[in-house]
mmCIF file of C-alpha atoms in Angstrom:
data_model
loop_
_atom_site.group_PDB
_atom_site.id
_atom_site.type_symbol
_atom_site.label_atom_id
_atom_site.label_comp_id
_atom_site.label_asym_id
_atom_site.label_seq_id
_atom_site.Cartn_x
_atom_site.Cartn_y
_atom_site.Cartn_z
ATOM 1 C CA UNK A 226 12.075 23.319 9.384
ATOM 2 C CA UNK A 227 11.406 23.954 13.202
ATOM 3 C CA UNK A 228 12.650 21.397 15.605
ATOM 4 C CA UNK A 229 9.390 19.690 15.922
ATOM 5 C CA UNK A 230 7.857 19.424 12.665
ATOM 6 C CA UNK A 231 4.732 18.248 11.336
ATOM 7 C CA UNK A 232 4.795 14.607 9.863
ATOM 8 C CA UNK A 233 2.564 13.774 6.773
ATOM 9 C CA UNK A 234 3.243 9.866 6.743
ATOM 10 C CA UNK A 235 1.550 8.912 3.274
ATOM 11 C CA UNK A 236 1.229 5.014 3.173
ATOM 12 C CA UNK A 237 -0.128 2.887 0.252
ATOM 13 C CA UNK A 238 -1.698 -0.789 -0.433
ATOM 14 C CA UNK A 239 0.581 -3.133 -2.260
ATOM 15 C CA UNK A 240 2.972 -0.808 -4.512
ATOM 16 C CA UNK A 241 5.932 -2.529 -5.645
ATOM 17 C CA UNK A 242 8.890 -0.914 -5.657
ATOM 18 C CA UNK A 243 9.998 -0.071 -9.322
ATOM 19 C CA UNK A 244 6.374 0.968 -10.103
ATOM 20 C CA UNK A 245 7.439 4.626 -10.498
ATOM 21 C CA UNK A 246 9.178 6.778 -13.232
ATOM 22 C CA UNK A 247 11.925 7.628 -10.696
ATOM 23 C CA UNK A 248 12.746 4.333 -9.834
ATOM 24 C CA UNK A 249 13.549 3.938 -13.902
ATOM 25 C CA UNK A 250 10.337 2.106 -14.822
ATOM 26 C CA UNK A 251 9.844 3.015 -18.471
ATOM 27 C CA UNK A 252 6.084 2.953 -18.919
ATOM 28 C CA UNK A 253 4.582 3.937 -15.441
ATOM 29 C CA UNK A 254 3.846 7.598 -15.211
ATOM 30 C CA UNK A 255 3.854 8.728 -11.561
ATOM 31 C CA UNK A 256 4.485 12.589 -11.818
ATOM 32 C CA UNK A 257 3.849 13.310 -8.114
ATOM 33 C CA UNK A 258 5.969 10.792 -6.267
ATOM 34 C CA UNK A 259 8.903 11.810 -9.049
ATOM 35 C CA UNK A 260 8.869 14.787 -7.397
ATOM 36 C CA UNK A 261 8.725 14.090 -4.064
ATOM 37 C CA UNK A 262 11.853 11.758 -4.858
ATOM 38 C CA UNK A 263 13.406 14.669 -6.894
ATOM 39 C CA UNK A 264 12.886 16.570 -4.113
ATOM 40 C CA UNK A 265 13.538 14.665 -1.397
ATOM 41 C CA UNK A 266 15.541 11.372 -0.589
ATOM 42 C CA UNK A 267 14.094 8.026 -1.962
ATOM 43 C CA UNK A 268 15.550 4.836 -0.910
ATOM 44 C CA UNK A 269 16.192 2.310 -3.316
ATOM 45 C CA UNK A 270 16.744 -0.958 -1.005
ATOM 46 C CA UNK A 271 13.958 -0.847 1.353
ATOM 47 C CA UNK A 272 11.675 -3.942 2.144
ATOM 48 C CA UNK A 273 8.695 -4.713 4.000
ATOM 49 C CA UNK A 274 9.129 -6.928 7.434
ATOM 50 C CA UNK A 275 6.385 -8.814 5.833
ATOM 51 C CA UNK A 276 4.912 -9.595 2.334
ATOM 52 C CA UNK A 277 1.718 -9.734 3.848
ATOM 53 C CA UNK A 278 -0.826 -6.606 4.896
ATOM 54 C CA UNK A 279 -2.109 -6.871 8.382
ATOM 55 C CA UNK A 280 1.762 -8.233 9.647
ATOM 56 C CA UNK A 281 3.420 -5.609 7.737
ATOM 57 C CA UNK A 282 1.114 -2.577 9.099
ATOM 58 C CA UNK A 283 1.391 -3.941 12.699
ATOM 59 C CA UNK A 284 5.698 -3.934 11.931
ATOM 60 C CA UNK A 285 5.066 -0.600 10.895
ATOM 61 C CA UNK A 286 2.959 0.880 14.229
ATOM 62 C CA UNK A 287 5.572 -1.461 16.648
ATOM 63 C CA UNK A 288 9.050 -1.223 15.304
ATOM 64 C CA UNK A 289 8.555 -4.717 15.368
ATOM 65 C CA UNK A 290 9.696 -7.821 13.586
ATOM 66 C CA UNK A 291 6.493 -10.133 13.155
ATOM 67 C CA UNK A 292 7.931 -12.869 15.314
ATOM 68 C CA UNK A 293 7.778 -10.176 18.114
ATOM 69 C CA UNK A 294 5.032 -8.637 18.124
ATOM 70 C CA UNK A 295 3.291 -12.146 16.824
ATOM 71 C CA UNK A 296 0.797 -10.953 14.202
ATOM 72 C CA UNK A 297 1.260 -13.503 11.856
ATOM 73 C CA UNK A 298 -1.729 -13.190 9.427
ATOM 74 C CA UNK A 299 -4.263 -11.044 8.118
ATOM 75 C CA UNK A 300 -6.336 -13.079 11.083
ATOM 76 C CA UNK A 301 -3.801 -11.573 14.062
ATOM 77 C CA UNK A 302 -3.916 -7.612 13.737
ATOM 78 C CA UNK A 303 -2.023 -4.698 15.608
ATOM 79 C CA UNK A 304 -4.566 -3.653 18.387
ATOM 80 C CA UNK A 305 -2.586 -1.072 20.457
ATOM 81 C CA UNK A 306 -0.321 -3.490 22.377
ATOM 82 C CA UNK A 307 2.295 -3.291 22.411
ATOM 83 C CA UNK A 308 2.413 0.448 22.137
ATOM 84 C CA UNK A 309 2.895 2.246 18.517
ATOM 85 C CA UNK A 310 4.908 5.102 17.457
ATOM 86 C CA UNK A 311 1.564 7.458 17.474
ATOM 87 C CA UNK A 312 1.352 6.287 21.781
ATOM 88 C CA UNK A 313 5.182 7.397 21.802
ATOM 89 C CA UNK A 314 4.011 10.526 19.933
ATOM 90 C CA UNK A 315 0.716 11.457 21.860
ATOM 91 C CA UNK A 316 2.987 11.271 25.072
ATOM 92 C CA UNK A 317 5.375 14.054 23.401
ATOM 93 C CA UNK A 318 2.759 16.643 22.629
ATOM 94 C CA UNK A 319 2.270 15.614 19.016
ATOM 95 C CA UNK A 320 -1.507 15.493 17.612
ATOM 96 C CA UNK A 321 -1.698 12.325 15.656
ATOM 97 C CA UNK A 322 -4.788 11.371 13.563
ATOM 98 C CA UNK A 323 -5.090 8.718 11.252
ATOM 99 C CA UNK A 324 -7.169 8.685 7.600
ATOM 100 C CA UNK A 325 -7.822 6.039 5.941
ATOM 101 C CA UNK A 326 -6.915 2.217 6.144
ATOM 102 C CA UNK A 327 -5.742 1.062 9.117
ATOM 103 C CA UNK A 328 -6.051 -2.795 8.814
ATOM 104 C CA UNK A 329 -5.525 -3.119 12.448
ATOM 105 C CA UNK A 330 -8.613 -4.068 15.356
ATOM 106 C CA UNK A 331 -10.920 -1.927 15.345
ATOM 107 C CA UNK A 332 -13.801 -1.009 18.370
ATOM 108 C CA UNK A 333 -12.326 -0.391 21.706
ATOM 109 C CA UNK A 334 -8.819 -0.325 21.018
ATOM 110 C CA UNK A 335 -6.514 2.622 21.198
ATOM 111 C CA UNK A 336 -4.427 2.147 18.164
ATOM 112 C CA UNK A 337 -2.436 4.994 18.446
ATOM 113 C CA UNK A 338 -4.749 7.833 17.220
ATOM 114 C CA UNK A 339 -6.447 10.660 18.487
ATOM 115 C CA UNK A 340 -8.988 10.530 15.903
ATOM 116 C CA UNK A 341 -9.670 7.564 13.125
ATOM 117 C CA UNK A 342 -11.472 9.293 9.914
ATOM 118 C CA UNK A 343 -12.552 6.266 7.625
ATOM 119 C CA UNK A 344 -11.361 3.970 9.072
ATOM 120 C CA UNK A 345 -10.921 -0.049 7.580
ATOM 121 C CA UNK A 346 -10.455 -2.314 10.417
ATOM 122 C CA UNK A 347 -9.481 -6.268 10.367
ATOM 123 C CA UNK A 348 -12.791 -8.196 11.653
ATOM 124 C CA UNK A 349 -12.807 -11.911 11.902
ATOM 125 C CA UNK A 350 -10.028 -12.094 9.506
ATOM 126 C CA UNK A 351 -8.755 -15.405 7.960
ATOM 127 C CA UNK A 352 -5.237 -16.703 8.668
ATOM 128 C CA UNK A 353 -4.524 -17.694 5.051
ATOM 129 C CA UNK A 354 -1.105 -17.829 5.343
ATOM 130 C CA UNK A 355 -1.114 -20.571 8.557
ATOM 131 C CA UNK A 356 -3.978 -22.268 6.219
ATOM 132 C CA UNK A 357 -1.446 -22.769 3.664
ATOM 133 C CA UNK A 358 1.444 -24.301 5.759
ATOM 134 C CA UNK A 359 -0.659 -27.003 7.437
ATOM 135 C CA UNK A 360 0.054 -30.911 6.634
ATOM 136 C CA UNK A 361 -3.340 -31.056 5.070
ATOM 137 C CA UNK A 362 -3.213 -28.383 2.360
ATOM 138 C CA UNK A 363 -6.400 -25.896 2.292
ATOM 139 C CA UNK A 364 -7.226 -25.148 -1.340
ATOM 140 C CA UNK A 365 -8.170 -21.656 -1.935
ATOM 141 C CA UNK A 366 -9.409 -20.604 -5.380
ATOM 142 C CA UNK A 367 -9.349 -17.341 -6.176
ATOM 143 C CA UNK A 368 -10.043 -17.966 -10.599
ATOM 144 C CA UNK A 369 -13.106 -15.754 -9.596
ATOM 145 C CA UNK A 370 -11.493 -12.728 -9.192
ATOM 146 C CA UNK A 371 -9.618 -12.352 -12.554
ATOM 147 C CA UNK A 372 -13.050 -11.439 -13.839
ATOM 148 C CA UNK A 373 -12.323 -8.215 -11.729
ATOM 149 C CA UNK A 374 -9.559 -6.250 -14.400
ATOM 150 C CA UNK A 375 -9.848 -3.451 -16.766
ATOM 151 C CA UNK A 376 -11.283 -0.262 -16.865
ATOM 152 C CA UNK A 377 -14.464 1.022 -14.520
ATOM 153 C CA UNK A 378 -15.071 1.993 -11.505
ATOM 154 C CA UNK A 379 -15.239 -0.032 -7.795
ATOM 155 C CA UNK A 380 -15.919 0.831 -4.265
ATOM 156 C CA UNK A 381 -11.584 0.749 -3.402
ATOM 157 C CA UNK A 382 -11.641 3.691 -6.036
ATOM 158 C CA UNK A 383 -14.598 5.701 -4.408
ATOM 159 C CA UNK A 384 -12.867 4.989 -1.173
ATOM 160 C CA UNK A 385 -10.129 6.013 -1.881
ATOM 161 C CA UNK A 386 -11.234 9.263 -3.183
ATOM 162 C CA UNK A 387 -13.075 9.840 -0.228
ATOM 163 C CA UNK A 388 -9.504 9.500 1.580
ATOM 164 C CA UNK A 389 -8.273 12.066 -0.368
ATOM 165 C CA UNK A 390 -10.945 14.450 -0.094
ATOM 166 C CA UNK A 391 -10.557 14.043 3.967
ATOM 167 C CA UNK A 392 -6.948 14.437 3.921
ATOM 168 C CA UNK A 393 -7.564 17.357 1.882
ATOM 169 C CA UNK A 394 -9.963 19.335 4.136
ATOM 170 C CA UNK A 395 -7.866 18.222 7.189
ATOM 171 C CA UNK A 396 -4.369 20.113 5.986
ATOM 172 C CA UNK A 397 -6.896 23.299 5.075
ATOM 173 C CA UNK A 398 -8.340 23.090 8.507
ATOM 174 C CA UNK A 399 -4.824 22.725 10.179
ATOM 175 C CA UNK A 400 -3.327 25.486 8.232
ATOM 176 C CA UNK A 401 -6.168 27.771 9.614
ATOM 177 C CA UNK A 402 -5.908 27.012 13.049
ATOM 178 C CA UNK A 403 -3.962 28.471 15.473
ATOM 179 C CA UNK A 404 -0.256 26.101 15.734
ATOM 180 C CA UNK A 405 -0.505 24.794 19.653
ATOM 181 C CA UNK A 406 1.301 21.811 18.512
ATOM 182 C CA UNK A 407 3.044 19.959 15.916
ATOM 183 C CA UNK A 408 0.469 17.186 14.338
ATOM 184 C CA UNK A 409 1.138 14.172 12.771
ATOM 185 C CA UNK A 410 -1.453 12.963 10.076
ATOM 186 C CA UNK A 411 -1.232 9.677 8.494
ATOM 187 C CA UNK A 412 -2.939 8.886 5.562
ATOM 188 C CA UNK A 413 -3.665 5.094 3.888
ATOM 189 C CA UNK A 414 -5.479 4.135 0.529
ATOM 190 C CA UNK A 415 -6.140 0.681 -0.588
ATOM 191 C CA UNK A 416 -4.794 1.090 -4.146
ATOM 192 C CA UNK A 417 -2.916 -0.033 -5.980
ATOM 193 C CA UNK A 418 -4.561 -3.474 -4.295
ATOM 194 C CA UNK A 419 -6.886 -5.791 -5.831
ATOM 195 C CA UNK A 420 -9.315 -5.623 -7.620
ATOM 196 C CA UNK A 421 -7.404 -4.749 -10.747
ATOM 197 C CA UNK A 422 -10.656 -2.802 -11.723
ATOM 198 C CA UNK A 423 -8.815 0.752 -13.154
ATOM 199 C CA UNK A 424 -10.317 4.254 -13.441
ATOM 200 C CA UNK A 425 -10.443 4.838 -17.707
ATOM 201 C CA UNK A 426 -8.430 7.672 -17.511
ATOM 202 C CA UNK A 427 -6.028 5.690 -15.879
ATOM 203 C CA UNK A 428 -5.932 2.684 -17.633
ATOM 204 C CA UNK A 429 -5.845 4.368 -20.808
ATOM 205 C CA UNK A 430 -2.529 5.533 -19.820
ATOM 206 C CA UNK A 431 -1.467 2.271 -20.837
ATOM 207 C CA UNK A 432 -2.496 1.086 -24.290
ATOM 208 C CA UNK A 433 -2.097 -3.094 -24.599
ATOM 209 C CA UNK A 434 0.097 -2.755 -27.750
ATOM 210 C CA UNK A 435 3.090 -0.629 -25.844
ATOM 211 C CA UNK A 436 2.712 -2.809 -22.852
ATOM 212 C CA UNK A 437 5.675 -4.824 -21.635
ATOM 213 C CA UNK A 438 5.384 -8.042 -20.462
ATOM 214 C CA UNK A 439 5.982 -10.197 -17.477
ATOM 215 C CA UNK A 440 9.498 -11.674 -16.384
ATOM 216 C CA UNK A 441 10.507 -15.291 -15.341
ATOM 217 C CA UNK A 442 7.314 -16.650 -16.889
ATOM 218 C CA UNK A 443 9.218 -19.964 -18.227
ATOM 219 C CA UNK A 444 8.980 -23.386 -17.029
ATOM 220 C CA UNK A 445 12.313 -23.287 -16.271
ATOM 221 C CA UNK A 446 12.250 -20.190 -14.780
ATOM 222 C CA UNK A 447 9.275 -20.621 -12.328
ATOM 223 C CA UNK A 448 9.318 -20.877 -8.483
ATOM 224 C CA UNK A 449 10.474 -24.392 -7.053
ATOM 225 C CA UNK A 450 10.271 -24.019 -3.673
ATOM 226 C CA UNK A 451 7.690 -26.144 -2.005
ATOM 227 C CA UNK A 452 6.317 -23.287 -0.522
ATOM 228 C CA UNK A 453 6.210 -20.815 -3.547
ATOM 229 C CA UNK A 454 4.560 -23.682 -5.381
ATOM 230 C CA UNK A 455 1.917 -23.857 -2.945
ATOM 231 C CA UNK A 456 1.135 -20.268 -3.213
ATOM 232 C CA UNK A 457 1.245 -20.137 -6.226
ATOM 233 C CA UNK A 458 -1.793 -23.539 -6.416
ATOM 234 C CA UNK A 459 -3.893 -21.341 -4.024
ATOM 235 C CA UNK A 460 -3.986 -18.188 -5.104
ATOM 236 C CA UNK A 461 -4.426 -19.306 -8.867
ATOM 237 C CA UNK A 462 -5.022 -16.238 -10.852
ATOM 238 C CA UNK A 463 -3.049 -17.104 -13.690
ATOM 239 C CA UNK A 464 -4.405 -20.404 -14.072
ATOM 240 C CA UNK A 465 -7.851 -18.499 -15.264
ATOM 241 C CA UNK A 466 -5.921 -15.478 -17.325
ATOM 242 C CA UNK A 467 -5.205 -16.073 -20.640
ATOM 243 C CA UNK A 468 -2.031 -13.854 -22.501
ATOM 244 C CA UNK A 469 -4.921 -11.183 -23.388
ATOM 245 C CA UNK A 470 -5.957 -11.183 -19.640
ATOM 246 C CA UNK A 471 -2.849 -10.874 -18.328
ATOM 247 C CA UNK A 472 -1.870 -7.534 -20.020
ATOM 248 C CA UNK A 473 -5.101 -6.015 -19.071
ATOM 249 C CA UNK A 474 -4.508 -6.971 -15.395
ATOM 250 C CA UNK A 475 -1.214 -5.567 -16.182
ATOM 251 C CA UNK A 476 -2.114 -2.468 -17.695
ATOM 252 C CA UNK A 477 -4.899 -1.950 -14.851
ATOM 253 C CA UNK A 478 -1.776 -2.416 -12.101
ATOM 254 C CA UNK A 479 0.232 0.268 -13.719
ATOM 255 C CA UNK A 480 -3.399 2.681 -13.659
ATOM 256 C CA UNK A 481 -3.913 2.231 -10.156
ATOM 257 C CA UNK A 482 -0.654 3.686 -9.387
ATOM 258 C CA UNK A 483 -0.619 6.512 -12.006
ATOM 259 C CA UNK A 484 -4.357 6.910 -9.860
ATOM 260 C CA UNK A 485 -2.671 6.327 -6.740
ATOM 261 C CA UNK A 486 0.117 9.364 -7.493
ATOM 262 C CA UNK A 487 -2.731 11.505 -8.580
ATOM 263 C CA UNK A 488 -4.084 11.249 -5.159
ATOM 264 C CA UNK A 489 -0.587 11.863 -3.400
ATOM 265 C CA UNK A 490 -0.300 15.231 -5.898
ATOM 266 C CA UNK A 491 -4.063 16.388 -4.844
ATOM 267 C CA UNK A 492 -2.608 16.116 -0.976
ATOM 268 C CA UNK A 493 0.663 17.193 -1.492
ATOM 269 C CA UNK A 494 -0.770 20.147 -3.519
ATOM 270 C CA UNK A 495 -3.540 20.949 -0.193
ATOM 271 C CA UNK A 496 -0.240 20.741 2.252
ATOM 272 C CA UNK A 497 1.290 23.908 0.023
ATOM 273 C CA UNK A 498 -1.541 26.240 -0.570
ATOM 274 C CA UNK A 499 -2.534 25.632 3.221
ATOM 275 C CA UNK A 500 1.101 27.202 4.252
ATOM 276 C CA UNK A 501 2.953 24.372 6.174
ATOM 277 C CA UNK A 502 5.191 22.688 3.813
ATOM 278 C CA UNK A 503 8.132 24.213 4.897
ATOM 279 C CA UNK A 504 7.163 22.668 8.331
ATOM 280 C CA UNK A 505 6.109 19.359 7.532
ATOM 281 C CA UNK A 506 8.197 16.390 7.009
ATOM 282 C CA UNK A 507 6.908 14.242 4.306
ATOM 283 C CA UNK A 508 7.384 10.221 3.918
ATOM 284 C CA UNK A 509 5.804 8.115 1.477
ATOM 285 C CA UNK A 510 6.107 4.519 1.897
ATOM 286 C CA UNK A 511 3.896 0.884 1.179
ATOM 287 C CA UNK A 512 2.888 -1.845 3.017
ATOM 288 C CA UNK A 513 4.580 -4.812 0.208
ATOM 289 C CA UNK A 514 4.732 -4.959 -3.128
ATOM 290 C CA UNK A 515 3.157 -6.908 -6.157
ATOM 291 C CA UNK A 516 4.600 -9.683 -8.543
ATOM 292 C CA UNK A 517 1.701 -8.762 -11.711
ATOM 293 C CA UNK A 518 2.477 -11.018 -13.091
ATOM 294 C CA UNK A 519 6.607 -11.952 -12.982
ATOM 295 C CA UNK A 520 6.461 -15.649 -12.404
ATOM 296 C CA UNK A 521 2.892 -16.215 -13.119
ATOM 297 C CA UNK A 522 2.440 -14.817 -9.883
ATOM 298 C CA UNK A 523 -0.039 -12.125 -8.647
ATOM 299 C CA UNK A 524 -0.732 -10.263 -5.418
ATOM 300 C CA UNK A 525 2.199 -10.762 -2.384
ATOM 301 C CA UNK A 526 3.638 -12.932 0.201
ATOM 302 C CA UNK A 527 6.859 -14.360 -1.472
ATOM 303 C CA UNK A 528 10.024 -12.828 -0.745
ATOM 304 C CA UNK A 529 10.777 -12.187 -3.899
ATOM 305 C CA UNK A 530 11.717 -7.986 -4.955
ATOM 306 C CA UNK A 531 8.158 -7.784 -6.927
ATOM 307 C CA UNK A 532 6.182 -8.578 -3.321
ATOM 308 C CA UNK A 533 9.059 -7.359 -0.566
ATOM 309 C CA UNK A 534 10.509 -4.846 -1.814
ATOM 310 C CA UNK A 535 8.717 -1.136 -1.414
ATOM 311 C CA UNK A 536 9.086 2.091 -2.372
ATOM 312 C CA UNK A 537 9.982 4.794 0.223
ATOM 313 C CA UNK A 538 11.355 8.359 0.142
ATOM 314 C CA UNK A 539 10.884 11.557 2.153
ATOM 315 C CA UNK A 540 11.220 15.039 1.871
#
């Protein structure tokens, strides 16, 4: 590897960290990301600077704890101030592009990119979290959404595919050019996020009679923080899910990242056959993680390993 090597930063939506045959998960198949850990370095005690999507993305781009760069919620988003890694790296000589989902402002904003291919940008976004802590409790129901598990298809899926496809024909294009300069190419899909709606061939990965089951799910063993409980109140999926609905939703978690991996293997795979692997130094990394379940919790935003602890290696 030269002294300035490429950089394929590979970034994912809410993948908790021991979702992944290498980090000794027993059911979850993800061949892809085994390898690149085989492969590569993976580190086993890494943890988001925030359970929550827009704060953690904007740590990510700053260097920045939230409390300094002051996006709090998925209302405050990273929009190019103060200045992001991909600034530092334009200034070097680097080209930097971005593909996928940014969650940061969108419009007239330099984020930090040269070029933004599908984009997902934060517009008048809601600041759940500050909703949550006021004296007057908002109530946010979110029962609705457990309708929204098992197997089909969705528009995050045909996004992401779409990512994949771009990030594809972007490493063939770069291998073919002529090398003026190293690049830097980060790419972002929104699964394994919510919905839990799962590809088939995914979720059948994951048959309901060989699935395990949630931890901490006793009365005893639930949250007691004041906080936690409120969380848990507002975002109320497993008030709605009965033990049948559960392990679906389950099940569908675990198929999003076996789908998620796939998608890693079809870009890793492009990188080789377009000649710059040698060259190109590889990270894979999430935004937070996901309780599914453990504490009849869902989604993020506790502190807890299931929502603040992520996966990362690099090769």
């Amino acid at each position: 590897m030269s002294n300035r090597p490429n950089v394929l930063l590979l970034f994912s939506d809410e993948h908790r960290h021991d979702a992944m045959g290498c980090a000794g998960h027993e059911r979850v198949k993800t061949p892809h990301l085994d390898a690149l850990a085989e492969n590569g370095t993976r580190f086993t005690q890494a943890f988001t600077p925030s359970p929550i999507c827009v704060p953690a993305r904007a740590a990510l781009a700053t260097g920045q704890y939230v409390h300094q760069n002051r996006c709090w919620s998925n209302a405050e988003a990273y929009s190019g101030d103060p200045i992001s890694w991909g600034h530092h790296l334009i200034e070097q000589g680097h080209r930097v592009d971005s593909i996928g989902k940014l969650h940061y402002r969108g419009g007239e904003t330099h984020n930090g990119f040269e070029e933004e291919i599908l984009p997902l940008y934060i517009r008048n976004g809601v600041g759940w979290i500050k909703g949550l802590l006021r004296d007057h409790e908002a109530f946010f129901d979110v029962s609705s959404y457990v309708r929204e598990i098992g197997p089909g298809s969705d528009r995050y899926t045909d996004y992401d595919l779409g990512v994949t496809r771009a990030a594809r024909q972007w490493l063939s294009d770069a291998g073919q050019a002529a090398p003026e300069k190293p690049w830097v190419l980060f790419v972002s899909w929104l699964r394994p996020h919510y919905p839990l709606t799962c590809p088939p061939e995914y979720y059948d990965l994951y048959p309901l009679d060989k699935m395990d089951s949630a931890r901490f799910v006793s009365d005893a063993e639930l949250p007691s923080h004041p906080v936690t409980r409120t969380i848990r109140r507002n975002f109320n999926y497993d008030d709605a899910f009965d033990e049948a609905g559960r392990q679906i939703a389950r099940a569908s978690y675990y198929g999003l990242c076996s789908f998620l991996d796939a998608q890693i293997g079809a870009v890793l795979d492009t990188l080789d056959q377009s000649g710059q692997a040698d060259n190109t130094l590889v990270i894979y990394t999430s935004d937070h993680g996901d309780h599914n379940g453990d504490r009849r919790m869902w989604t993020k935003m506790s502190l807890y390993d299931e929502s603040a602890r992520i996966p990362m290696m690099m090769r």
